[in-house]
Each structure stands twice: as structure tokens, then as C-alpha cells.
Coordinates of C-alpha atoms in Angstrom, one line a residue:
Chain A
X1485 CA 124.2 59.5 95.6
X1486 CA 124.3 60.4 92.0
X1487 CA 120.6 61.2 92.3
X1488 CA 121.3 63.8 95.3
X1489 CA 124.3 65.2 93.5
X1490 CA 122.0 65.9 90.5
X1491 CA 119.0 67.6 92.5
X1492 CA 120.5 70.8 91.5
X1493 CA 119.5 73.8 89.6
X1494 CA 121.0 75.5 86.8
X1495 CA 120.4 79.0 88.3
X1496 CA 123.1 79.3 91.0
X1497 CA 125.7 77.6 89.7
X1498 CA 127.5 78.5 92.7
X1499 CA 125.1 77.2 95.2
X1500 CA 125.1 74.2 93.0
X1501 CA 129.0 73.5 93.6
X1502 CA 128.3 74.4 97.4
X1503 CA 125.7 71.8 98.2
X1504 CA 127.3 69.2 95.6
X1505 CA 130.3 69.3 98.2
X1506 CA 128.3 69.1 100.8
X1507 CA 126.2 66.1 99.5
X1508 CA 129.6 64.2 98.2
X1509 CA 129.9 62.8 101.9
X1510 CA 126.6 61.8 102.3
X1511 CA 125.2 58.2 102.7
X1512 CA 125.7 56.0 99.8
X1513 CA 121.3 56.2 99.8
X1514 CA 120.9 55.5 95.8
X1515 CA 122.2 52.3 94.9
X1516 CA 121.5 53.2 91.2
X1517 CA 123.4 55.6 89.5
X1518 CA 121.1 58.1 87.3
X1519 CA 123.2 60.7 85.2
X1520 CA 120.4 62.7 84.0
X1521 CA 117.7 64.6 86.3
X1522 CA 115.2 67.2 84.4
X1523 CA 113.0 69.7 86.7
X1524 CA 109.8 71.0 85.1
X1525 CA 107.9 74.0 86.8
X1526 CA 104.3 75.7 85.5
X1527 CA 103.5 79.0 86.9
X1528 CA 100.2 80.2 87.2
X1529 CA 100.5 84.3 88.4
X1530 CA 96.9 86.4 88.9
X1531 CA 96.8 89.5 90.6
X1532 CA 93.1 91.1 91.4
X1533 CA 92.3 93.0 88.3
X1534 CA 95.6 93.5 87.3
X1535 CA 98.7 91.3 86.0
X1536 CA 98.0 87.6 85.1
X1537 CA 101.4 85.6 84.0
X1538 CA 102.1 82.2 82.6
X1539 CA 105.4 80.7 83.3
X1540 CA 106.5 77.2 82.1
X1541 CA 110.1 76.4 83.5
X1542 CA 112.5 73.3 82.6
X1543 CA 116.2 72.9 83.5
X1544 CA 118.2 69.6 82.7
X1545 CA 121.2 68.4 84.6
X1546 CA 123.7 65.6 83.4
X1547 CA 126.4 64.3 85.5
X1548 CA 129.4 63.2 83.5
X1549 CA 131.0 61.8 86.4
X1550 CA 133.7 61.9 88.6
X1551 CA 131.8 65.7 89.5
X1552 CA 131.8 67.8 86.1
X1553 CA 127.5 68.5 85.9
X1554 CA 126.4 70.3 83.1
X1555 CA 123.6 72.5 83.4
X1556 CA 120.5 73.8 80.7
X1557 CA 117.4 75.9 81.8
X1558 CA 114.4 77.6 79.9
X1559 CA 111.9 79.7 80.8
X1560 CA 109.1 81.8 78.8
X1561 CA 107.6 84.2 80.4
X1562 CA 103.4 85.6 78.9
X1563 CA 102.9 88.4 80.9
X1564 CA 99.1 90.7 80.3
X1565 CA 97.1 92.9 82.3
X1566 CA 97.0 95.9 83.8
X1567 CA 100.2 97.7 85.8
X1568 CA 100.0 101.0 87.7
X1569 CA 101.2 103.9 85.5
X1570 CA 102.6 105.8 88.6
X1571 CA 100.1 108.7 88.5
X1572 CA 97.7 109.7 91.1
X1573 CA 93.8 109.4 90.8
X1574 CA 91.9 112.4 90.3
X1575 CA 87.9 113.4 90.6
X1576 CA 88.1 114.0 87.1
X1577 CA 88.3 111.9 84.0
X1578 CA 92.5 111.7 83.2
X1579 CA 94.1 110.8 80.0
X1580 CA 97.4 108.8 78.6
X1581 CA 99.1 107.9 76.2
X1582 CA 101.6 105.0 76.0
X1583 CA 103.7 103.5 72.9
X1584 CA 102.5 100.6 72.3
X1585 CA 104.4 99.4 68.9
X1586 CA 106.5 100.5 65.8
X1587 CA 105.3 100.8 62.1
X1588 CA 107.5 101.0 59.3
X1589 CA 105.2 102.7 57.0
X1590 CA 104.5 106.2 57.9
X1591 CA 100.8 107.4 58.1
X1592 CA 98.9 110.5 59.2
X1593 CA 97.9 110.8 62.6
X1594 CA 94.0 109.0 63.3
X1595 CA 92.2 106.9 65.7
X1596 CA 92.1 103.6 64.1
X1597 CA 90.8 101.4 66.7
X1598 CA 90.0 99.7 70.4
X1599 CA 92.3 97.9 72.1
X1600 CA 92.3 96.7 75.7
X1601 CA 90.0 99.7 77.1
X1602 CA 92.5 102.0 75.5
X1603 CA 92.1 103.9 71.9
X1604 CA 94.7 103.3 69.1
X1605 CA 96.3 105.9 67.9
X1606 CA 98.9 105.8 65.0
X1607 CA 101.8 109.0 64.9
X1608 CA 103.5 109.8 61.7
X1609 CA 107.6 110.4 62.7
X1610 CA 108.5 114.5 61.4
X1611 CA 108.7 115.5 58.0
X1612 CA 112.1 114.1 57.2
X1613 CA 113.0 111.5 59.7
X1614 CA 114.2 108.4 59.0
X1615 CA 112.1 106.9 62.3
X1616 CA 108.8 104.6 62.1
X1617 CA 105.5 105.5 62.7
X1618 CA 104.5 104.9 65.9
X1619 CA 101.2 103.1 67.7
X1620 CA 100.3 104.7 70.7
X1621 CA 97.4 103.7 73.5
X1622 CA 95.5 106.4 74.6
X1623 CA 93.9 105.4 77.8
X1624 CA 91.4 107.3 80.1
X1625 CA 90.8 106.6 83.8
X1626 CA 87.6 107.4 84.9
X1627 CA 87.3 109.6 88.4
X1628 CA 88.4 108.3 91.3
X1629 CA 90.1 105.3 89.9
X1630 CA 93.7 104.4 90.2
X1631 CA 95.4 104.6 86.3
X1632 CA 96.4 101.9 85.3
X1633 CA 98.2 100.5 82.1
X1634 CA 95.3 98.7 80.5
X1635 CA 97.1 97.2 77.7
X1636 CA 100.4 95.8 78.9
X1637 CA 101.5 92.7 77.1
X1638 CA 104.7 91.0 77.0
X1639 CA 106.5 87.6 76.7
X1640 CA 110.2 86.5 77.8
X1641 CA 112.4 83.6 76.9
X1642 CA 115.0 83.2 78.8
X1643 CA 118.1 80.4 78.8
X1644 CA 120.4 79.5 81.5
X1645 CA 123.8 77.2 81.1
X1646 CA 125.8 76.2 83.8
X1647 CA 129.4 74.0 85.0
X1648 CA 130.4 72.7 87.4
X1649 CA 134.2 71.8 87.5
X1650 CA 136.1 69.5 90.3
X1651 CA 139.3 70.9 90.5
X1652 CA 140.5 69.3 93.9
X1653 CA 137.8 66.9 95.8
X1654 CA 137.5 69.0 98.2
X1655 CA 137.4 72.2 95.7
X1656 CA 134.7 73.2 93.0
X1657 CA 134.6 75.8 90.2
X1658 CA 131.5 76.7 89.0
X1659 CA 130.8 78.6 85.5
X1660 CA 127.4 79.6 84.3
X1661 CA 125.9 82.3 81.6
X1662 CA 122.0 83.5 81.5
X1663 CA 120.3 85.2 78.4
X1664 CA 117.3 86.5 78.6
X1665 CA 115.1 88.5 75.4
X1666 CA 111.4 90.5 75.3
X1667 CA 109.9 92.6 73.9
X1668 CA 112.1 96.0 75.5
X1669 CA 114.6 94.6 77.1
X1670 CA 117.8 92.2 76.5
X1671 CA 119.8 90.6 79.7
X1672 CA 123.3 88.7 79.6
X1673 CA 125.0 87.6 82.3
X1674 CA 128.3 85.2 83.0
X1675 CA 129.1 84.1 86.7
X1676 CA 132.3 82.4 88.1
X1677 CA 132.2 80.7 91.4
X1678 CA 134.7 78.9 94.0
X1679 CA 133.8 76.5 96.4
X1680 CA 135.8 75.1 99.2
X1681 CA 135.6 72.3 101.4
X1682 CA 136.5 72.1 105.3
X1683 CA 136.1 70.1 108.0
X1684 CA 135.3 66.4 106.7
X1685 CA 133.3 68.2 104.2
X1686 CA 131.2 70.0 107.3
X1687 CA 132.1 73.7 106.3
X1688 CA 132.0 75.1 102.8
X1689 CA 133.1 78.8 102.1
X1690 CA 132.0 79.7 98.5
X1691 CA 132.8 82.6 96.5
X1692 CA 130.9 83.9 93.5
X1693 CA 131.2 86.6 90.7
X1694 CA 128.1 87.7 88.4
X1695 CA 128.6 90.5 86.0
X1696 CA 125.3 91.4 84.2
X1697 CA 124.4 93.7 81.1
X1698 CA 120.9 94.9 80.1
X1699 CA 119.9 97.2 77.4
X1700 CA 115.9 98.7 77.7
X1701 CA 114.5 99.4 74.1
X1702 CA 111.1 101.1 75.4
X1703 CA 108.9 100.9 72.4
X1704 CA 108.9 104.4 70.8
X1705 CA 112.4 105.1 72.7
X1706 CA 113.8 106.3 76.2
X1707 CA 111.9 109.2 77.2
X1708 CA 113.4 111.9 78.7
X1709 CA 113.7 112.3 82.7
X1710 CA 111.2 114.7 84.0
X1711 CA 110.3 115.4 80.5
X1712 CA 106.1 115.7 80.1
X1713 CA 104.4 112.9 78.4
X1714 CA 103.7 112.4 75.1
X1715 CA 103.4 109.5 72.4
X1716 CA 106.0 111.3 70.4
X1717 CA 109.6 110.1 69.2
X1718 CA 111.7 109.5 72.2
X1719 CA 115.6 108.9 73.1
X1720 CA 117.7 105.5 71.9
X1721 CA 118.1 102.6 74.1
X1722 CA 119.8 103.1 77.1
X1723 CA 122.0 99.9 78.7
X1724 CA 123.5 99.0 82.4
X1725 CA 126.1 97.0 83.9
X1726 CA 125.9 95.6 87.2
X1727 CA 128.7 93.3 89.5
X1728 CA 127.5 91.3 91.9
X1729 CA 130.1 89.4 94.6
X1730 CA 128.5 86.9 97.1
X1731 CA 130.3 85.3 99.5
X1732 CA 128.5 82.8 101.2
X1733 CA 129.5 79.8 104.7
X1734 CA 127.6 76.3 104.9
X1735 CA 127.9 74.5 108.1
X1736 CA 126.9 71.2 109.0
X1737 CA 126.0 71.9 112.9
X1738 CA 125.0 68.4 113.4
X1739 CA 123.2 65.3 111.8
X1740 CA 119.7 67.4 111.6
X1741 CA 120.8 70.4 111.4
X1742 CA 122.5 72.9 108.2
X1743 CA 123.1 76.8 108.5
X1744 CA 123.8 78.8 105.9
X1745 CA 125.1 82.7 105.8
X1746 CA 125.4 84.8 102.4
X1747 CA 126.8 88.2 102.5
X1748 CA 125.9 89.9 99.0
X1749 CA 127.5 93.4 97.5
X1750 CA 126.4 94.1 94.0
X1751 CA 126.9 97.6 92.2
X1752 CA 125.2 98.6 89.3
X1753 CA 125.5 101.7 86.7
X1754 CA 123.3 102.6 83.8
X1755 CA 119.8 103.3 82.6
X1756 CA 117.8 102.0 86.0
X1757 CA 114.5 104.1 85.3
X1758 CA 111.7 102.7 84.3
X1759 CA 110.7 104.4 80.8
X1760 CA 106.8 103.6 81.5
X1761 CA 106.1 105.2 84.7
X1762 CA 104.9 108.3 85.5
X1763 CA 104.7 111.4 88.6
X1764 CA 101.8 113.4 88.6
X1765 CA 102.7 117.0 88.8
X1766 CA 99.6 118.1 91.6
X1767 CA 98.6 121.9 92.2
X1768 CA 99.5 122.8 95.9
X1769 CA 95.9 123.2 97.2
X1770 CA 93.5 121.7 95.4
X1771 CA 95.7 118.1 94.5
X1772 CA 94.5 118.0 90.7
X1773 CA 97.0 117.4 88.2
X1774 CA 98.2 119.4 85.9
X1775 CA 100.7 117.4 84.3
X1776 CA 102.5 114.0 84.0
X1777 CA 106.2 113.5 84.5
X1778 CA 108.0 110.8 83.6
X1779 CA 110.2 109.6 86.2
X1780 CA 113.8 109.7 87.1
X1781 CA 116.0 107.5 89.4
X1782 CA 119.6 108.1 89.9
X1783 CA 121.9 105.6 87.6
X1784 CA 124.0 103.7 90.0
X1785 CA 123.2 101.8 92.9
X1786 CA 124.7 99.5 95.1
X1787 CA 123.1 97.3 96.7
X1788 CA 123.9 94.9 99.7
X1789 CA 122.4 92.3 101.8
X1790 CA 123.1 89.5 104.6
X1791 CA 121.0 86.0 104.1
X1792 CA 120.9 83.4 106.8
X1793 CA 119.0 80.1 106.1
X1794 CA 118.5 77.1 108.6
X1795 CA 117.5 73.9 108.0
X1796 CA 116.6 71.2 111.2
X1797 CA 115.4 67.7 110.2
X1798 CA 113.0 66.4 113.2
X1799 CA 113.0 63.1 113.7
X1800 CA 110.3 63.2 110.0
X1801 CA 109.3 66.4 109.5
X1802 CA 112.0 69.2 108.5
X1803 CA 111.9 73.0 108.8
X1804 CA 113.4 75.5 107.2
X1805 CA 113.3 79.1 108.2
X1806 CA 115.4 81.9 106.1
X1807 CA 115.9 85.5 106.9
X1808 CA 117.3 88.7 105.2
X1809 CA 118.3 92.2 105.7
X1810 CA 118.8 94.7 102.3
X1811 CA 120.1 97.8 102.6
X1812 CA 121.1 100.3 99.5
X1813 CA 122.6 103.8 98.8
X1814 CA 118.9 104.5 97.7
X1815 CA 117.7 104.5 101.3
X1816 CA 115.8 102.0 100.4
X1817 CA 115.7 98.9 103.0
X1818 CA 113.9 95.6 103.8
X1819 CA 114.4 92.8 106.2
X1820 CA 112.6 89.2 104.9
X1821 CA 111.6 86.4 106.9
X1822 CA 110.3 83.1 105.4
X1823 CA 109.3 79.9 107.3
X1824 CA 108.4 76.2 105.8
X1825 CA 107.3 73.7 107.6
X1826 CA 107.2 70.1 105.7
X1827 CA 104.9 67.3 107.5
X1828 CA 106.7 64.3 106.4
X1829 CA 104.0 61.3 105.3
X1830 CA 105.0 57.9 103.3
X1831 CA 105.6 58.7 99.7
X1832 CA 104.1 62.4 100.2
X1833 CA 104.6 66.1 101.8
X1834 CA 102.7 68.7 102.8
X1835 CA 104.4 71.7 103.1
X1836 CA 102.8 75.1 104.7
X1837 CA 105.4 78.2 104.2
X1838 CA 105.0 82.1 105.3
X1839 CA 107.2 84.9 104.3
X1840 CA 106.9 88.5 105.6
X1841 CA 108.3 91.6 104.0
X1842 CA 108.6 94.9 105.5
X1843 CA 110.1 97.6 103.3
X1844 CA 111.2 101.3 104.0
X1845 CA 111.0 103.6 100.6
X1846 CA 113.9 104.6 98.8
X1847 CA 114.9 108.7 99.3
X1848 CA 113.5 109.6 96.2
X1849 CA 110.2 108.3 95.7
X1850 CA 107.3 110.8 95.4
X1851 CA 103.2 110.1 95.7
X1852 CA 103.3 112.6 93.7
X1853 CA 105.0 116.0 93.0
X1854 CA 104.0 119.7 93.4
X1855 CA 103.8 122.3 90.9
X1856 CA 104.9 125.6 92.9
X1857 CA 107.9 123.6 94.6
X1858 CA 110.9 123.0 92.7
X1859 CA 112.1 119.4 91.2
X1860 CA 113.9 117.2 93.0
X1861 CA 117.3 115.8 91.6
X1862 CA 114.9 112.3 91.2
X1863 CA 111.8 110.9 91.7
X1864 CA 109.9 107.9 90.9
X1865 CA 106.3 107.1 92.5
X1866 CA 106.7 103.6 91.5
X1867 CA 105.1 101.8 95.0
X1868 CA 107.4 99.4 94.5
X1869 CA 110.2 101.8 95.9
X1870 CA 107.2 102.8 98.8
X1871 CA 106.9 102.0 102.4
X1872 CA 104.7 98.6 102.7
X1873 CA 104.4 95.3 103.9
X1874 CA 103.8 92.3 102.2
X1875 CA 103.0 89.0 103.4
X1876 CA 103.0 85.4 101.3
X1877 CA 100.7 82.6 102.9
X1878 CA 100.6 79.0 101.0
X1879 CA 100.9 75.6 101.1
X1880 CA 102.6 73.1 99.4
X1881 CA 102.1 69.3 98.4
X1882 CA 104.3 66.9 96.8
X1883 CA 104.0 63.2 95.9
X1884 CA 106.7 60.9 94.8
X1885 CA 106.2 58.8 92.3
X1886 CA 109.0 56.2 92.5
X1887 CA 112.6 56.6 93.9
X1888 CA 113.7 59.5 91.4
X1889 CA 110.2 61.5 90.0
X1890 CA 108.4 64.0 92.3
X1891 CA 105.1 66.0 91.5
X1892 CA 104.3 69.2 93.4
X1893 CA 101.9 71.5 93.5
X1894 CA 102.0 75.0 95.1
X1895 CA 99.7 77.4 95.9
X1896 CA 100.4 80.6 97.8
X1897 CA 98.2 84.0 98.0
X1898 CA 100.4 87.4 98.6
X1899 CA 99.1 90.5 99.8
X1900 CA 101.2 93.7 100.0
X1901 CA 99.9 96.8 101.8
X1902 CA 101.4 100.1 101.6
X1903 CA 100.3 103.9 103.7
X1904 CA 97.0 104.6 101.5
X1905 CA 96.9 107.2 102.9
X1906 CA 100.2 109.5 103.7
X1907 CA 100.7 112.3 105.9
X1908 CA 100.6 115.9 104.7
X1909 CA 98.2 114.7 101.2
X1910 CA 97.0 118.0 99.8
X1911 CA 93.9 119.1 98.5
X1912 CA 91.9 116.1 96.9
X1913 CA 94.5 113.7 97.2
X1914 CA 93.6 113.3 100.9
X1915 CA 90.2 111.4 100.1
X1916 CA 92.0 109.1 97.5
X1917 CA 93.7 105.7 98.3
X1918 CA 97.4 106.9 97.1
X1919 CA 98.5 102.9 98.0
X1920 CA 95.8 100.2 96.7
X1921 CA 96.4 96.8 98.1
X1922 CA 97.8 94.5 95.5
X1923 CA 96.9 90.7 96.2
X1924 CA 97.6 87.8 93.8
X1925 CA 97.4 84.3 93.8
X1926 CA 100.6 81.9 92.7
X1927 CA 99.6 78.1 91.5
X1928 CA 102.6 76.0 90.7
X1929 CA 102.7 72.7 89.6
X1930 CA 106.2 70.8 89.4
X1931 CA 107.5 67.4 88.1
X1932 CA 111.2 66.3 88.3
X1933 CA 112.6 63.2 87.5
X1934 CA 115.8 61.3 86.7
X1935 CA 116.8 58.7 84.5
Chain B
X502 CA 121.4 122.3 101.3
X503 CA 120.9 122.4 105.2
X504 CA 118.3 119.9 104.7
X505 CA 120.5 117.5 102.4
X506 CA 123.5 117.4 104.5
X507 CA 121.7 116.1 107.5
X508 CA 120.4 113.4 105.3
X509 CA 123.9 112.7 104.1
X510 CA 124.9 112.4 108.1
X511 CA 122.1 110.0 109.1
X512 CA 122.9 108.2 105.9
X513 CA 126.3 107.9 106.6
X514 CA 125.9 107.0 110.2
X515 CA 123.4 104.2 109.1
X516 CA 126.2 102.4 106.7
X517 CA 128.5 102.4 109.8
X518 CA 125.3 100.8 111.8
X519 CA 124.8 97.9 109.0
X520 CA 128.4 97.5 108.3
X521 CA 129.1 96.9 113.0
X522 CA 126.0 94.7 112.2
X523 CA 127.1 92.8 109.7
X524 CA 130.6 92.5 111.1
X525 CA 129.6 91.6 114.5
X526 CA 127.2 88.9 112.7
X527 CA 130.1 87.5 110.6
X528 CA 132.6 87.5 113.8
X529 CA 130.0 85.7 116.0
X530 CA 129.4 82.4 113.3
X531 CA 132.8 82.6 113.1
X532 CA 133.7 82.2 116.4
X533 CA 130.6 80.3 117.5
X534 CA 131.9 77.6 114.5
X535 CA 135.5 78.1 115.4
X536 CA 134.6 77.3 119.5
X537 CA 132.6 74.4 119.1
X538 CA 134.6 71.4 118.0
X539 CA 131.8 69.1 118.2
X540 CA 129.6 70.7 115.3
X541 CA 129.2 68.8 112.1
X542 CA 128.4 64.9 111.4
X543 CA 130.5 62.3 110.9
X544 CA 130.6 60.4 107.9
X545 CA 128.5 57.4 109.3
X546 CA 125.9 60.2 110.1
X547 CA 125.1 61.9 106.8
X548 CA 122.0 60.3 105.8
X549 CA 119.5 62.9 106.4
X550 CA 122.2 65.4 105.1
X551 CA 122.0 63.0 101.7
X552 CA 118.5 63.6 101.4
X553 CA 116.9 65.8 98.6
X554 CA 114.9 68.0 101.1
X555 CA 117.9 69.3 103.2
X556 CA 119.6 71.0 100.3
X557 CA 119.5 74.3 100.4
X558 CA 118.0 75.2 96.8
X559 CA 116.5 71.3 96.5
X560 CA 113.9 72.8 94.3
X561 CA 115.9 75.7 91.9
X562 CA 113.1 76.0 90.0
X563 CA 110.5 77.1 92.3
X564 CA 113.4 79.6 93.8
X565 CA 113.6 81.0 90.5
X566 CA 110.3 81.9 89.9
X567 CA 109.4 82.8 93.6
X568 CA 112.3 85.3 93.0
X569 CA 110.9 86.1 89.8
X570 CA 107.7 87.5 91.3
X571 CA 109.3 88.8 94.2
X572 CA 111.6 91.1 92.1
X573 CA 108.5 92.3 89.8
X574 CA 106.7 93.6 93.1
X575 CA 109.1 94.8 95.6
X576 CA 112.1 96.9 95.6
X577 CA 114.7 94.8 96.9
X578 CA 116.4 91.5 95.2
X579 CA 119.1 88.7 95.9
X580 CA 120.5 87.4 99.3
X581 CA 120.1 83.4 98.4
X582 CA 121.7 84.2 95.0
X583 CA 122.8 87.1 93.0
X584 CA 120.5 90.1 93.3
X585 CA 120.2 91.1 89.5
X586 CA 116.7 90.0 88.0
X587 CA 117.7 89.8 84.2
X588 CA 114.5 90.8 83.4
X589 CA 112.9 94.5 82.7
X590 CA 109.9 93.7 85.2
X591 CA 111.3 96.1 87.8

């Protein structure tokens, strides 16, 4: 029993307190109690010629008894490779220019060396300014191909710390805080979260809080929305706060069977552009740019969603299928369905899953803008905010080891597919692929045990 | 203008879609939980319930970084957990 109670993460510190009520009435299974469980995770991320990422994960749990569990996670996070830039492709050669780090010594302006199929170039601060010199990549895209940020580089480290509180035994409060640091950009977060028992322990109603601040620090500042770009001096950071309330219903329907419904609302306000990407700015007929924007998205959002998870335990095997429906005062929508199917051997798994996206494009994003018609309030061609599809196919295998160690290894392939080619292109842009695939394959190996 | 009111409308009307949805969604577990008295499992009958693989976030870590990637590529977060992705990836 203590081992089920401490097969929880530090991450949702209120879904921890949910299931740890739920699990408090299970079967005395363990006869040995364990106080501490650790949960290690490697991720292997590689997209087709563009972003390959490295993520080792590790969270440790210790029960103190009597229901207070105390929570640690870490994560570091190497991102490289390529990410789109948000422009369009052109018949012609195109050029850009990206900050790519800060000097403190000033120096006049010259090419100084290669770097990642992009040029180096260093830019003094004006006469009299107190800034840094900047580094900026200068990158050109040959005809025809998609631009791409050839040099992006990054790592994140990240901590998590989490509570869990009895305050009645049929009652938990959950506490947790999450930092996280890179190279731009600083996240901190604190969440509060309720959890009550009803019905033997067959029903839990949960109620959660999470209040999140981030600053961006885009190296060589914030540039300005819609302004042109450059590798010049830019804005100061820019910072947002965003409240997230979930409220969420666990039901034991029977001895097999566990539902699960989540009703999220979160609201957000502050800097939610991203400083890096770009619009092309195309001429009416012919489709060839003639200048690059960077992009603006309105500063609040708020987003909601409904999650409903079910979990059936055959007589061995066990599925689990989850579904959601987003929606947000960006337009932008998506409804999520994931299945997992885990054939149940002795002393292993093997665990096929599927998950389907299908997402409608937020109001504002642009494939790209036109010069003769006049801007909009906001745009962003970031495909992320795009109409697509995206579908996740993998399988996973775990072994256990002895009573309390488990290693797992994952590996799932993703593909997401967007309109490649919209309605109403002009000129040039008609023959290009405005939407590239993006594929990638995931490998992740786990091992958790308790002692 | 013409054009930005009628998106405002269809907006508007499409809140009051999701939120019947949603409500109508709520009220039905509600009452299909309330209605049924012989849902759950009795103590005696808790043993798969115990086991590791019918928690709902049995494996946290693997969430994490599944949501990780998911909110680095797409343009919608959260539902299981909290929707913010403290990270600049998106």
C-alpha cells in the first residue's frame, strides 16, 4: 500500500492528493512498507532535419507517514536544430538575421565567422549607449526552401517541489511550486489544491489553483510588433501572469473500471509573442517578399478545456482511453483523443498507444501578409497556431524487475500535417508548400524504483 | 467593421455552444453518478484499483514530458493538468 501511495509524481500535486485518496482504500497488496520511490525518465526527441532534444527527468517521493508525501523533480532540457522562422519560401535566395548572443566589449561591425550554416556577425551598440555588442546570425535560405532557424540552441533546468497534506482522512491539501531557467526565458509557478473524499472513498472532487509568472529575455531584446527585422538593439524583457483553476471528478464505476472528468479555465496576460518569429510581407501578384515582420499576438488569453479519461481493467489487460476538447478567445480550438492498450504478460507489458489531434487556427494567424492591404490588429504565421492534424503512433514496453523497480522503454513516431497548400495563395506562393509536414521520433527509456 | 462584428457574433454564439456543451456534459455525470447507486467497489473489491497501472498519472514523468513536446508543437495545452507550459518553447 505504501508503495501505491508513493507511485506519484511531483508535477500535479493535485492529481497526486486525488489518486492518493483513491488508492488509501485499496487492498493491503504490499506487505512491505517502502517510504521512498524515485522515477527516472531519458528523452530522446528528433524531428526530420529539424529539432533534436535531450531530456533526462528524475522526481523523488518520500512518504512520512500517516499521508504527508514530499515531492522533488528535475529536468534539463538540450534543445538544437533547426525551427521554422515563420516566413514564406521564395524562388529567390532570402536573407536573416537573428541575435544570437550578447558581448560586453563593443566592436565594429564585421563578419567574423561560420556557425551552423549561418554567418556571424558582431553589432557595435550606438555611439553612447550603455548596451553590449551584439552577435547576430545571418542566415540565407536558398530558393524554394522553407527558412528555417539554422542555429537554434538552448538548454533548460527546471525543478519541481510538491506537498501533500492530510487534513481530514477523507480530505487532502496539496501545495507545490515549479521553477524553471534558460537561456530567454524564466518560469515560476506555486499551486494550491483540495481534495475530497465521497462515497467509501468512490468519488473524489478536487479543486486546484496554479498561478504562473514568466519573463522572455530574447537575446538582443523584445522587438517591436510589426516592426521590420533587424539585428539591432531591441526593447527590455517583457513578463506574463497567468491563473489557471481546474476542477476535476474521480469515480470508481466499479472494480475494473475509473472515470475521470477535468474542467480547466486558465487566463493569462502579458508578453505572449514569440520575439523570434516572423510574417513575410508578400507583394499582391507576384507573392515575393518584400519584407519581414515580426509578429504580434494579442496579450491576454483565456483558455479553457474539458478532459475525460477512462480506465477498464480486463480480466489482464487494461485500457485507457482519454479525450479533450480546447477552446480559447483566440479562435483557436482542438479536440484530442488518445488510446493505450496494455497486454498484460508475467513480469512484463507491452503497451501500444495512439493519439489524434485535430486543430482549427487561431483568428489571427497569417501564411503570410500583403503589402497593398492594410495590417491587421495581429498576426502570427507561427503553424503552430494553423489548421492541422497530428497523429502520435508508438508502443511501449516495460519489465519489472522485482516487486518495486520498473524499466520502460517508449518509442512513438508523430506526424503533424497542416493545408500546404491554402486557398486564395497569390502569385508564387501557390507552387510553394506554405505547411511542410513535421515528423519526429520520441525514444524514452524509464526506471523507477522504491526502497 | 461590418466584417468584425459578424465575427464577434459567431464568436459569441460559439461560447454559448461550448459552455450548453460543457454544462450538459457536467449535468449528465452528475446525474448518471447520482442515479446509479450501485457504482463504485467495495472495500473487499479494491485490488485492481490498488494496482500501479490504474492510477490515472501512474507514470508522471512520461506525462510530463509527453506534454512537454505536445506544448512545443501545437497550439493548445492542459486538460489532465494545468495548461501553462513554464517553458518559452511555445
Amino acid at each position: 500500500m505504501q508503495l501505491t501511495r508513493l507511485n506519484r509524481g511531483v508535477q500535479p500535486a493535485l492529481a497526486a492528493a486525488t489518486a492518493s485518496l483513491l488508492a488509501n482504500c485499496g487492498a493491503h497488496a504490499e506487505d512491505e512498507a517502502e517510504n521512498a520511490f524515485v522515477d527516472s525518465g531519458l528523452l530522446f526527441y528528433q524531428e526530420s532535419d529539424r529539432v533534436r532534444a535531450i531530456e533526462p527527468n528524475l522526481n523523488f517521493n518520500y512518504d512520512f507517514g500517516g499521508g504527508e508525501l514530499l515531492s522533488l523533480g528535475f529536468v534539463a532540457d538540450s534543445v538544437t536544430g533547426a525551427t521554422p522562422l515563420g516566413a514564406v519560401a521564395a524562388p529567390v535566395k532570402q536573407t536573416f538575421i537573428r541575435p544570437i548572443s550578447v558581448k560586453s566589449n563593443s566592436s565594429t561591425q564585421t563578419v567574423t565567422s561560420a556557425s551552423g550554416g549561418a554567418t556571424v556577425v558582431t553589432i557595435p551598440p550606438p555611439p553612447g549607449s550603455p548596451a553590449a555588442t551584439i552577435v547576430a546570425a545571418s542566415t540565407t535560405v536558398g530558393a524554394n526552401r522553407l527558412p528555417l532557424d539554422q542555429g537554434f540552441n538552448d538548454t533548460r533546468y527546471a525543478g519541481t517541489l510538491g506537498w501533500v497534506e492530510p487534513i481530514t482522512p477523507d480530505l487532502k491539501l496539496s501545495l507545490g511550486g515549479a521553477y524553471s531557467s534558460e537561456q530567454d526565458y524564466r518560469s515560476l509557478s506555486g499551486n494550491l489544491g483540495l481534495a475530497q473524499d465521497f462515497n467509501a472513498h468512490n468519488t473524489t472532487v478536487s479543486l486546484g489553483v496554479n498561478y504562473e509568472n514568466d519573463r522572455s529575455s530574447p537575446i538582443g531584446g523584445t522587438p517591436t510588433p510589426f516592426a521590420s527585422m533587424s539585428g539591432s538593439w531591441k526593447n527590455g524583457n517583457r513578463s506574463k501572469d497567468e491563473i489557471n483553476a481546474l476542477v476535476g471528478l474521480t469515480q470508481v464505476m466499479s472494480r475494473r473500471w475509473l472515470t475521470s472528468f477535468n474542467y480547466s479555465y486558465a487566463w493569462s496576460n502579458g508578453y505572449q509573442t514569440d520575439p523570434y518569429k516572423l510574417v513575410s510581407v508578400v507583394d499582391g501578384t507576384t507573392g515575393l517578399p518584400g519584407d519581414y515582420l515580426y509578429e504580434n499576438r494579442p496579450d491576454k488569453r483565456r483558455k479553457q478545456s474539458v478532459f475525460w479519461e477512462n480506465r477498464i481493467h480486463l480480466p489482464s489487460d487494461v485500457v485507457d482511453v482519454s479525450m479533450r476538447y480546447y477552446w480559447d478567445d483566440w479562435s483557436l480550438r482542438s479536440f484530442t483523443i488518445e488510446g493505450r492498450y496494455r497486454f498484460v504478460f508475467d513480469g512484463y507489458y507491452a503497451e501500444p498507444l495512439v493519439r489524434w489531434y485535430r486543430q482549427e487556427a487561431a483568428s489571427f494567424f497569417r501564411y503570410y501578409l500583403v503589402q497593398s492591404q492594410a495590417l491587421p490588429q495581429y498576426a502570427s504565421a507561427d503553424t503552430r497556431l494553423g489548421n492541422f492534424d497530428a497523429t502520435t503512433a508508438g508502443v511501449k514496453f516495460g519489465l519489472q524487475l522485482d516487486k518495486s523497480s520498473e524499466l520502460n522503454l517508449r518509442v512513438a513516431y508523430y506526424l503533424q500535417q497542416g493545408d500546404n497548400h491554402p486557398a486564395g495563395a497569390v502569385g508564387q506562393l501557390k507552387n510553394q508548400n506554405l505547411f511542410p509536414d513535421l515528423d519526429a521520433v520520441s525514444v524514452v527509456v524509464g526506471y523507477s524504483f522504491a526502497f | 467593421m461590418k466584417h468584425n462584428s459578424a465575427n464577434c457574433s459567431t464568436r459569441r454564439a460559439s461560447c454559448r455552444c461550448e459552455r450548453r456543451a460543457g454544462a450538459a456534459l457536467g449535468a449528465a455525470i452528475l446525474l448518471a453518478l447520482g442515479g446509479c447507486s450501485s457504482i463504485g467497489a467495495k472495500p473487499w473489491e479494491r485490488d485492481l484499483m490498488a494496482q500501479k497501472v490504474m492510477q490515472l498519472d501512474a507514470y508522471p514523468l512520461e506525462s510530463a514530458m509527453d506534454q512537454h513536446i505536445y506544448f512545443s508543437k501545437e497550439g493548445s495545452s492542459g486538460g489532465r493538468t494545468y495548461a501553462g507550459g513554464g517553458c518559452g518553447c511555445n
